[in-house]
Amino acid sequence: ARARVGAWAMMDTDDATRLAHVCSRVRALEAMPLEEGEDVALLPQCWWSTCASAFEDASQSEDAVRDAVRGLEMIDMCALMHDGDGDGDTEVCVRGAGSWATRARDGLRERVDYAIVKRETFERLVDVVGMTDGSKAIIRTSVSIAGTILVEVYGERFSIHFGELEPKTIELSRAASARELLDACRDAYGEALRDAQDSDLRVVDYYSEARGELLTTDLTKKLDALHLVPNQALLVERKVGEYWPEEQSFIALPAGDDDMVNAYDADSLEIDVSLTPKNDVSTCQAAAKVGTRGKAGLSNLGNTCFMNSALQCLSHSSLLTEYFLSDKYLTDINTDNPIGMGGELATEYANLTGALWRDGALTVTPRKFKSSLARFAPQFSGYSQQDAQELLAFLLDGLHEDLNRVKKKPYVEERDSHGRTDADIADESWEAHTARNNSCIVDTFQGQYRSTLVCPTCGNKSVKFDPFMYLSIPLPTSRERMIKVTLVTYGEHVSAVTFGLKVPKTGDIATLTLALCEIADIDTMYERIVMLEVYNHRIDKVFTNMNMSLSLISDRDVLYAHRLPALSDTAPTMDTVLVHRRSGSQTKSPYAQVSSVPGTVVKFGFPWIVPVSSAEGETPGAKHAEFLERTVEKYAETYMRPAPGTPHSPSASAEPDERRASAEPDARLFKLKYTNHNASATFEEYGSEASVSDSHVSSNTLSAMHVIAIDWSSKALTNTYDEDLFDVTVEHSSVKTNEISEAEQGTPLTSCIETFTQEEPLGKDDMWYCKQCETHVEALKKLDLYRLPPILVMHLKRFNYSRLWRDKISTLVDFPLANLDMTPYVLPHAPRTEAPIYDLYAVVNHFGSMGGGHYTAYTQHAEEGTWHLYDDSHCTPVDPEAALHNAAAYVLFYKRRDVPITRPMSRAGSLMNFMNADTGMGE
């Protein structure tokens, strides 16, 4: 890699002209939208970030192109490639042999580990900088799934079983067909199936090693429509003569007497077994005797905890569950609603509810339900983490449309509210809404609020009454935040102390610097602070603009501040950045997971900054190199390994020169090398007499700093210095003291509801048109509750969005278990048939950060009144207090007092409940 970089440093005019064209073409390619069927390639994210940044800064001048390309290393794909690739790996990749020829390493994340670029972009970049030995291109083809263009870095993998042979693993695209699935199975078993005709082969769903749905009846059907789960088992069957191995199909009933089994055979029930819903239920005879209705867990199909938690809360919404278990929903199914699903979603939800409330049910696998939901809301079609509240909103809306009793919606004209009372407007709006929307969902979950808009200029007012399915309640946020900054101080040794600085969210770099100087007692008359961000053990950016907003700094950024002597006009100095590196082929231990590609370097530790006295225009020479070498040796003493033998071992007390000789008789402990701004390239030795071009000097300059690499020898890091110590920092007490403690203090739910009903100005993106002013204005908006539903769902707005970043508000909300009185928040003249007093019965929890995490649910059992924690397939009894003091609470479910806390759930209706009503349960 170093040789290639050096070669481009010496490029001639023709090379620069060609690279200018490459630079321009790459920018143009990556600006074009991705199309279905287009080939793309993976690139290491760090390499692509450096490349994109360099190309973005480069103009079409030869000098700019030289600077852009000079710092680029060869493309190293090894870290992205699967370890077993090309070594007899048992994986079979079938869809598009060229596209899937190179497998990606498991667990890679887009924009963290890899970037996706156009194939032509990749090929042009490889032509410029080349690839390291052992690297292979990882090419994929974009596909359209549920109307969205996607790039499948990984296919769907399945474990296939055939007879007594060893199981095999295959991998296909979700856009592959059943034909490709059949061919993949044939190829996986080679000679055993190679001569089999299509008519003699079939593939069967074998989830949990239970024979299920036939998958290859329609070979044109797409894999995404087969309702399969990643990594699940499939069964390959071959016809022997005229018969299949399982020629006789029947519904598997629990163990009982023969008369019961005969009474419910497949023929008498007129059910096509191959098409039965695949919401698999695992049961237990012993559990059925003590009662498990409503206590079944939901299997995680792959990041579906968000769905499982919401479903468990709905399952214990007694009004809704009784409606489905008693089969009352059947008379309401609307198959003609153009914005519904023809009753499919409601039917699948009813099947799922019946499975959850089946006697003896332990775990339900909701594959068929998820597939039906995804058809209504394609964003839930994959297996990526989603938002439980968003799923809840889509599900309730979908159920409403499938169960809307209004078959033909009347046209309703909206009248002006001017001069009319709130009661008249509210009643008219509610009647108009229910004339078009009448369902169990509306009866149970929907309420009404008043929305008032006031023009701040003329006072013109608009009043509307709108329905709501749930309330999104804002949470208070602190006006301050804590930013961690590690202060590096230089003296006889280097010290690094991490401070927790409490600063205003609206502050700037100057505010942050001042806070650091105050807590660390730094006198800026005699010292200066260089504030910077470190990424991958090198300086990523220097904050020279003191007015830069702190909102541009995320909690994930790693900030360092270097404490240096104040600059002097009489003694010019150049700040020299020293970045620690070692050979990529040396490892810290046999288990260290680092690059082992020859010729690469690995950075470690945090960068040092050493001011070097230098006259204006002076080129670094031997005296500068000697000064830096002595400085490095002095500072590195802090990181020496314990001496072998006695505490008075010669190695422990030797001078630097003696240590150098004892550690490596034939080589120095380290060498100082010129490098580029991100310390990835290697040029001449620092201070050497070799000529250094102007372009070379510019390449290792970072905001008026020289960047020099300290290339430590393998023996130095093995015998003399401990590499891990170069990263060690000491945590100051301010880190714990200044942690934002909102999560521990707690905020009453009532305060959050008050905030919801407070007047607030609309933003510039939501301006309202004032008819009197005849222009759009930033109106004042106020929401007031008018009608409250029997089931009140409150969504705590924990996720904060801005144009710059997203974060999660971890404030603890104190919400009551019982007696939530909503009277103060309902308009006084609102109709009240029942007192608006509510009791808690379910909570959706979210643990983790914005981009991931895990969902669980607390619910009060709809029949027994006991509380349980549902964590995917696990159901655990808990004390109700566990649901209360809970900073993870995300969605709250409350029942109005006139709705019974518990009630017997119907046992009639679903086929599963009917068949198991009075029979013994099978293990």
Short mmCIF file of N, CA and C in Angstrom, two decimals, residues 607-738:
data_model
loop_
_atom_site.label_atom_id
_atom_site.label_comp_id
_atom_site.label_asym_id
_atom_site.label_seq_id
_atom_site.Cartn_x
_atom_site.Cartn_y
_atom_site.Cartn_z
N PRO A 607 -3.38 10.74 19.84
CA PRO A 607 -2.29 11.55 19.27
C PRO A 607 -1.71 12.51 20.31
N TRP A 608 -0.43 12.77 20.17
CA TRP A 608 0.24 13.80 20.96
C TRP A 608 0.44 15.03 20.08
N ILE A 609 0.55 16.18 20.72
CA ILE A 609 0.90 17.42 20.01
C ILE A 609 2.12 18.02 20.67
N VAL A 610 3.16 18.21 19.91
CA VAL A 610 4.41 18.75 20.42
C VAL A 610 4.77 20.01 19.63
N PRO A 611 4.80 21.18 20.27
CA PRO A 611 5.25 22.39 19.55
C PRO A 611 6.75 22.30 19.26
N VAL A 612 7.12 22.55 18.02
CA VAL A 612 8.52 22.50 17.60
C VAL A 612 8.93 23.88 17.12
N SER A 613 10.00 24.43 17.72
CA SER A 613 10.50 25.75 17.31
C SER A 613 11.03 25.66 15.89
N SER A 614 10.57 26.58 15.07
CA SER A 614 10.96 26.55 13.68
C SER A 614 10.86 27.94 13.09
N ALA A 615 11.96 28.41 12.52
CA ALA A 615 11.95 29.71 11.87
C ALA A 615 11.05 29.66 10.64
N GLU A 616 10.52 30.81 10.26
CA GLU A 616 9.61 30.86 9.13
C GLU A 616 10.31 30.37 7.86
N GLY A 617 9.68 29.41 7.19
CA GLY A 617 10.23 28.87 5.95
C GLY A 617 11.27 27.81 6.15
N GLU A 618 11.59 27.48 7.41
CA GLU A 618 12.63 26.50 7.68
C GLU A 618 12.10 25.08 7.46
N THR A 619 12.88 24.25 6.77
CA THR A 619 12.51 22.86 6.53
C THR A 619 13.00 22.00 7.69
N PRO A 620 12.14 21.11 8.20
CA PRO A 620 12.58 20.25 9.31
C PRO A 620 13.85 19.50 8.96
N GLY A 621 14.77 19.50 9.87
CA GLY A 621 16.04 18.81 9.64
C GLY A 621 16.40 17.90 10.78
N ALA A 622 17.69 17.57 10.88
CA ALA A 622 18.15 16.59 11.86
C ALA A 622 17.92 17.07 13.29
N LYS A 623 18.08 18.39 13.53
CA LYS A 623 17.91 18.87 14.90
C LYS A 623 16.45 18.78 15.35
N HIS A 624 15.52 19.00 14.41
CA HIS A 624 14.11 18.85 14.76
C HIS A 624 13.78 17.38 15.05
N ALA A 625 14.34 16.50 14.23
CA ALA A 625 14.09 15.07 14.42
C ALA A 625 14.66 14.61 15.76
N GLU A 626 15.85 15.08 16.10
CA GLU A 626 16.46 14.68 17.37
C GLU A 626 15.63 15.17 18.55
N PHE A 627 15.12 16.42 18.44
CA PHE A 627 14.27 16.96 19.51
C PHE A 627 13.01 16.12 19.69
N LEU A 628 12.38 15.76 18.58
CA LEU A 628 11.16 14.95 18.69
C LEU A 628 11.44 13.56 19.23
N GLU A 629 12.55 12.95 18.81
CA GLU A 629 12.89 11.63 19.30
C GLU A 629 13.10 11.64 20.82
N ARG A 630 13.82 12.65 21.32
CA ARG A 630 14.03 12.76 22.76
C ARG A 630 12.71 12.97 23.49
N THR A 631 11.83 13.77 22.88
CA THR A 631 10.53 14.03 23.50
C THR A 631 9.69 12.76 23.57
N VAL A 632 9.68 12.01 22.47
CA VAL A 632 8.92 10.76 22.44
C VAL A 632 9.46 9.79 23.49
N GLU A 633 10.78 9.66 23.58
CA GLU A 633 11.37 8.75 24.56
C GLU A 633 10.99 9.14 25.99
N LYS A 634 10.98 10.47 26.25
CA LYS A 634 10.63 10.93 27.60
C LYS A 634 9.18 10.63 27.93
N TYR A 635 8.28 10.96 27.01
CA TYR A 635 6.86 10.75 27.27
C TYR A 635 6.52 9.26 27.33
N ALA A 636 7.23 8.45 26.56
CA ALA A 636 6.90 7.02 26.49
C ALA A 636 7.29 6.26 27.75
N GLU A 637 8.12 6.87 28.61
CA GLU A 637 8.50 6.18 29.85
C GLU A 637 7.28 5.81 30.69
N THR A 638 6.23 6.61 30.56
CA THR A 638 5.00 6.33 31.33
C THR A 638 4.40 4.99 30.95
N TYR A 639 4.66 4.55 29.73
CA TYR A 639 3.99 3.37 29.19
C TYR A 639 4.88 2.13 29.17
N MET A 640 5.98 2.17 29.94
CA MET A 640 6.89 1.03 29.96
C MET A 640 6.26 -0.17 30.67
N ARG A 641 6.58 -1.33 30.16
CA ARG A 641 6.15 -2.57 30.81
C ARG A 641 6.90 -2.77 32.12
N PRO A 642 6.31 -3.47 33.10
CA PRO A 642 7.06 -3.82 34.32
C PRO A 642 8.30 -4.63 33.95
N ALA A 643 9.41 -4.30 34.57
CA ALA A 643 10.66 -4.97 34.24
C ALA A 643 10.62 -6.42 34.68
N PRO A 644 11.16 -7.33 33.88
CA PRO A 644 11.21 -8.74 34.29
C PRO A 644 12.16 -8.93 35.47
N GLY A 645 11.91 -9.94 36.26
CA GLY A 645 12.79 -10.24 37.38
C GLY A 645 12.51 -9.34 38.57
N THR A 646 13.55 -8.87 39.21
CA THR A 646 13.42 -8.05 40.43
C THR A 646 13.07 -6.63 40.06
N PRO A 647 12.55 -5.87 41.05
CA PRO A 647 12.25 -4.46 40.80
C PRO A 647 13.47 -3.65 40.41
N HIS A 648 14.66 -4.16 40.72
CA HIS A 648 15.89 -3.43 40.41
C HIS A 648 16.55 -3.96 39.16
N SER A 649 15.75 -4.58 38.31
CA SER A 649 16.29 -5.09 37.05
C SER A 649 16.93 -3.97 36.26
N PRO A 650 18.06 -4.21 35.59
CA PRO A 650 18.70 -3.17 34.78
C PRO A 650 17.75 -2.55 33.77
N SER A 651 16.81 -3.34 33.30
CA SER A 651 15.89 -2.79 32.29
C SER A 651 15.06 -1.68 32.87
N ALA A 652 14.81 -1.75 34.19
CA ALA A 652 13.92 -0.75 34.78
C ALA A 652 14.63 0.57 35.01
N SER A 653 15.93 0.56 35.20
CA SER A 653 16.63 1.79 35.55
C SER A 653 17.53 2.30 34.45
N ALA A 654 17.52 1.61 33.32
CA ALA A 654 18.43 2.01 32.24
C ALA A 654 17.99 3.32 31.63
N GLU A 655 18.95 4.08 31.10
CA GLU A 655 18.65 5.29 30.36
C GLU A 655 18.02 4.93 29.03
N PRO A 656 17.38 5.90 28.35
CA PRO A 656 16.73 5.60 27.07
C PRO A 656 17.63 4.92 26.07
N ASP A 657 18.88 5.41 25.94
CA ASP A 657 19.78 4.80 24.96
C ASP A 657 20.09 3.35 25.34
N GLU A 658 20.25 3.08 26.67
CA GLU A 658 20.54 1.72 27.11
C GLU A 658 19.34 0.81 26.86
N ARG A 659 18.12 1.35 27.11
CA ARG A 659 16.93 0.55 26.87
C ARG A 659 16.83 0.22 25.39
N ARG A 660 17.15 1.20 24.54
CA ARG A 660 17.07 0.95 23.12
C ARG A 660 18.00 -0.18 22.72
N ALA A 661 19.20 -0.18 23.29
CA ALA A 661 20.17 -1.20 22.93
C ALA A 661 19.77 -2.57 23.47
N SER A 662 19.26 -2.59 24.73
CA SER A 662 18.91 -3.89 25.31
C SER A 662 17.68 -4.48 24.66
N ALA A 663 16.77 -3.62 24.23
CA ALA A 663 15.54 -4.13 23.62
C ALA A 663 15.77 -4.58 22.20
N GLU A 664 16.50 -3.78 21.42
CA GLU A 664 16.71 -4.11 20.02
C GLU A 664 18.13 -3.72 19.63
N PRO A 665 19.03 -4.64 19.69
CA PRO A 665 20.42 -4.32 19.38
C PRO A 665 20.60 -3.84 17.94
N ASP A 666 19.72 -4.29 17.02
CA ASP A 666 19.95 -4.01 15.60
C ASP A 666 18.95 -3.00 15.03
N ALA A 667 18.11 -2.40 15.86
CA ALA A 667 17.11 -1.49 15.31
C ALA A 667 16.66 -0.52 16.37
N ARG A 668 16.11 0.61 15.93
CA ARG A 668 15.57 1.59 16.86
C ARG A 668 14.19 1.16 17.36
N LEU A 669 13.81 1.74 18.51
CA LEU A 669 12.50 1.42 19.07
C LEU A 669 11.39 1.97 18.19
N PHE A 670 11.64 3.07 17.53
CA PHE A 670 10.64 3.68 16.68
C PHE A 670 11.33 4.53 15.62
N LYS A 671 10.56 4.87 14.60
CA LYS A 671 11.01 5.77 13.56
C LYS A 671 9.94 6.82 13.32
N LEU A 672 10.36 8.05 13.08
CA LEU A 672 9.43 9.14 12.77
C LEU A 672 9.31 9.24 11.26
N LYS A 673 8.08 9.17 10.75
CA LYS A 673 7.86 9.19 9.30
C LYS A 673 6.87 10.28 8.92
N TYR A 674 7.16 10.93 7.79
CA TYR A 674 6.15 11.82 7.23
C TYR A 674 4.93 10.98 6.84
N THR A 675 3.75 11.56 7.00
CA THR A 675 2.52 10.86 6.64
C THR A 675 1.50 11.87 6.14
N ASN A 676 0.33 11.41 5.79
CA ASN A 676 -0.74 12.33 5.37
C ASN A 676 -1.56 12.74 6.59
N HIS A 677 -2.64 13.52 6.35
CA HIS A 677 -3.38 14.09 7.47
C HIS A 677 -4.07 13.04 8.32
N ASN A 678 -4.43 11.87 7.74
CA ASN A 678 -5.09 10.84 8.56
C ASN A 678 -4.14 9.73 8.97
N ALA A 679 -2.84 9.97 8.76
CA ALA A 679 -1.79 9.05 9.22
C ALA A 679 -1.91 7.66 8.63
N SER A 680 -2.40 7.57 7.41
CA SER A 680 -2.54 6.26 6.78
C SER A 680 -1.42 5.96 5.79
N ALA A 681 -0.75 7.01 5.31
CA ALA A 681 0.33 6.83 4.33
C ALA A 681 1.69 6.89 5.02
N THR A 682 2.71 6.46 4.31
CA THR A 682 4.08 6.49 4.83
C THR A 682 5.00 7.06 3.77
N PHE A 683 5.72 8.13 4.14
CA PHE A 683 6.66 8.75 3.21
C PHE A 683 8.08 8.67 3.79
N GLU A 684 8.88 9.71 3.53
CA GLU A 684 10.26 9.68 3.99
C GLU A 684 10.35 9.81 5.51
N GLU A 685 11.54 9.50 6.02
CA GLU A 685 11.77 9.64 7.45
C GLU A 685 11.86 11.11 7.81
N TYR A 686 11.23 11.49 8.92
CA TYR A 686 11.18 12.89 9.33
C TYR A 686 12.59 13.42 9.59
N GLY A 687 12.85 14.60 9.04
CA GLY A 687 14.13 15.24 9.25
C GLY A 687 15.24 14.75 8.34
N SER A 688 14.91 13.82 7.42
CA SER A 688 15.94 13.30 6.53
C SER A 688 16.35 14.38 5.53
N GLU A 689 17.48 14.17 4.91
CA GLU A 689 17.99 15.15 3.95
C GLU A 689 17.35 14.99 2.59
N ALA A 690 16.51 13.95 2.45
CA ALA A 690 15.84 13.75 1.17
C ALA A 690 14.96 14.95 0.88
N SER A 691 14.90 15.34 -0.38
CA SER A 691 14.12 16.51 -0.77
C SER A 691 12.64 16.23 -0.55
N VAL A 692 11.94 17.25 -0.10
CA VAL A 692 10.51 17.14 0.16
C VAL A 692 9.80 18.17 -0.71
N SER A 693 8.90 17.70 -1.56
CA SER A 693 8.20 18.61 -2.47
C SER A 693 7.15 19.41 -1.70
N ASP A 694 6.73 20.53 -2.29
CA ASP A 694 5.70 21.35 -1.67
C ASP A 694 4.40 20.57 -1.51
N SER A 695 4.09 19.75 -2.51
CA SER A 695 2.85 18.98 -2.42
C SER A 695 2.91 17.99 -1.27
N HIS A 696 4.10 17.47 -1.00
CA HIS A 696 4.26 16.53 0.11
C HIS A 696 4.00 17.24 1.43
N VAL A 697 4.53 18.44 1.59
CA VAL A 697 4.33 19.17 2.83
C VAL A 697 2.85 19.45 3.06
N SER A 698 2.15 19.82 2.00
CA SER A 698 0.72 20.12 2.16
C SER A 698 -0.08 18.89 2.54
N SER A 699 0.41 17.74 2.14
CA SER A 699 -0.37 16.53 2.41
C SER A 699 -0.34 16.13 3.87
N ASN A 700 0.68 16.54 4.62
CA ASN A 700 0.72 16.15 6.03
C ASN A 700 0.44 17.34 6.95
N THR A 701 -0.30 18.31 6.44
CA THR A 701 -0.66 19.48 7.23
C THR A 701 -2.13 19.40 7.60
N LEU A 702 -2.42 19.63 8.88
CA LEU A 702 -3.78 19.58 9.39
C LEU A 702 -4.02 20.83 10.21
N SER A 703 -4.75 21.80 9.59
CA SER A 703 -5.03 23.06 10.28
C SER A 703 -3.75 23.66 10.87
N ALA A 704 -2.78 23.88 10.02
CA ALA A 704 -1.49 24.49 10.41
C ALA A 704 -0.70 23.60 11.35
N MET A 705 -0.91 22.29 11.31
CA MET A 705 -0.13 21.34 12.10
C MET A 705 0.54 20.35 11.16
N HIS A 706 1.74 19.95 11.50
CA HIS A 706 2.40 18.86 10.79
C HIS A 706 1.98 17.54 11.43
N VAL A 707 1.69 16.55 10.61
CA VAL A 707 1.33 15.23 11.11
C VAL A 707 2.49 14.28 10.85
N ILE A 708 3.00 13.71 11.93
CA ILE A 708 4.14 12.79 11.85
C ILE A 708 3.72 11.46 12.49
N ALA A 709 4.09 10.37 11.86
CA ALA A 709 3.79 9.05 12.40
C ALA A 709 4.95 8.54 13.24
N ILE A 710 4.63 8.00 14.43
CA ILE A 710 5.63 7.28 15.23
C ILE A 710 5.42 5.80 14.93
N ASP A 711 6.27 5.24 14.11
CA ASP A 711 6.16 3.82 13.76
C ASP A 711 6.97 3.00 14.77
N TRP A 712 6.27 2.40 15.73
CA TRP A 712 6.92 1.62 16.78
C TRP A 712 7.28 0.25 16.24
N SER A 713 8.44 -0.21 16.63
CA SER A 713 8.88 -1.54 16.20
C SER A 713 8.15 -2.61 17.00
N SER A 714 8.12 -3.82 16.45
CA SER A 714 7.44 -4.92 17.12
C SER A 714 8.11 -5.27 18.44
N LYS A 715 9.45 -5.22 18.48
CA LYS A 715 10.15 -5.57 19.71
C LYS A 715 9.92 -4.52 20.80
N ALA A 716 9.77 -3.25 20.39
CA ALA A 716 9.53 -2.20 21.38
C ALA A 716 8.21 -2.44 22.09
N LEU A 717 7.18 -2.83 21.34
CA LEU A 717 5.86 -3.04 21.93
C LEU A 717 5.74 -4.41 22.59
N THR A 718 6.68 -5.28 22.31
CA THR A 718 6.65 -6.61 22.92
C THR A 718 7.47 -6.63 24.21
N ASN A 719 8.64 -5.99 24.19
CA ASN A 719 9.56 -6.11 25.30
C ASN A 719 9.59 -4.89 26.22
N THR A 720 9.39 -3.68 25.67
CA THR A 720 9.65 -2.47 26.43
C THR A 720 8.39 -1.72 26.83
N TYR A 721 7.47 -1.54 25.88
CA TYR A 721 6.29 -0.71 26.14
C TYR A 721 5.01 -1.54 26.04
N ASP A 722 4.02 -1.13 26.83
CA ASP A 722 2.71 -1.78 26.81
C ASP A 722 1.77 -0.96 25.94
N GLU A 723 1.40 -1.50 24.80
CA GLU A 723 0.57 -0.76 23.85
C GLU A 723 -0.75 -0.30 24.46
N ASP A 724 -1.34 -1.10 25.32
CA ASP A 724 -2.64 -0.76 25.90
C ASP A 724 -2.57 0.49 26.76
N LEU A 725 -1.40 0.76 27.36
CA LEU A 725 -1.28 1.93 28.24
C LEU A 725 -1.34 3.24 27.47
N PHE A 726 -1.06 3.22 26.17
CA PHE A 726 -1.09 4.45 25.38
C PHE A 726 -2.52 5.00 25.27
N ASP A 727 -3.51 4.16 25.56
CA ASP A 727 -4.92 4.58 25.47
C ASP A 727 -5.52 4.95 26.82
N VAL A 728 -4.77 4.76 27.89
CA VAL A 728 -5.33 4.90 29.23
C VAL A 728 -5.57 6.38 29.56
N THR A 729 -6.77 6.67 30.07
CA THR A 729 -7.09 7.99 30.58
C THR A 729 -7.68 7.84 31.98
N VAL A 730 -7.61 8.90 32.77
CA VAL A 730 -8.15 8.91 34.13
C VAL A 730 -9.46 9.68 34.12
N GLU A 731 -10.50 9.13 34.73
CA GLU A 731 -11.80 9.80 34.75
C GLU A 731 -11.91 10.73 35.95
N HIS A 732 -12.16 11.99 35.67
CA HIS A 732 -12.35 13.00 36.72
C HIS A 732 -13.71 12.82 37.37
N SER A 733 -13.85 13.24 38.62
CA SER A 733 -15.11 13.08 39.35
C SER A 733 -16.26 13.84 38.69
N SER A 734 -15.95 14.84 37.86
CA SER A 734 -17.01 15.63 37.22
C SER A 734 -17.83 14.80 36.24
N VAL A 735 -17.28 13.69 35.76
CA VAL A 735 -18.02 12.85 34.82
C VAL A 735 -19.28 12.31 35.49
N LYS A 736 -19.13 11.82 36.72
CA LYS A 736 -20.29 11.30 37.44
C LYS A 736 -21.13 12.43 38.03
N THR A 737 -20.46 13.47 38.52
CA THR A 737 -21.17 14.58 39.15
C THR A 737 -22.09 15.29 38.17
N ASN A 738 -21.61 15.48 36.95
CA ASN A 738 -22.36 16.28 35.98
C ASN A 738 -23.22 15.45 35.04
#
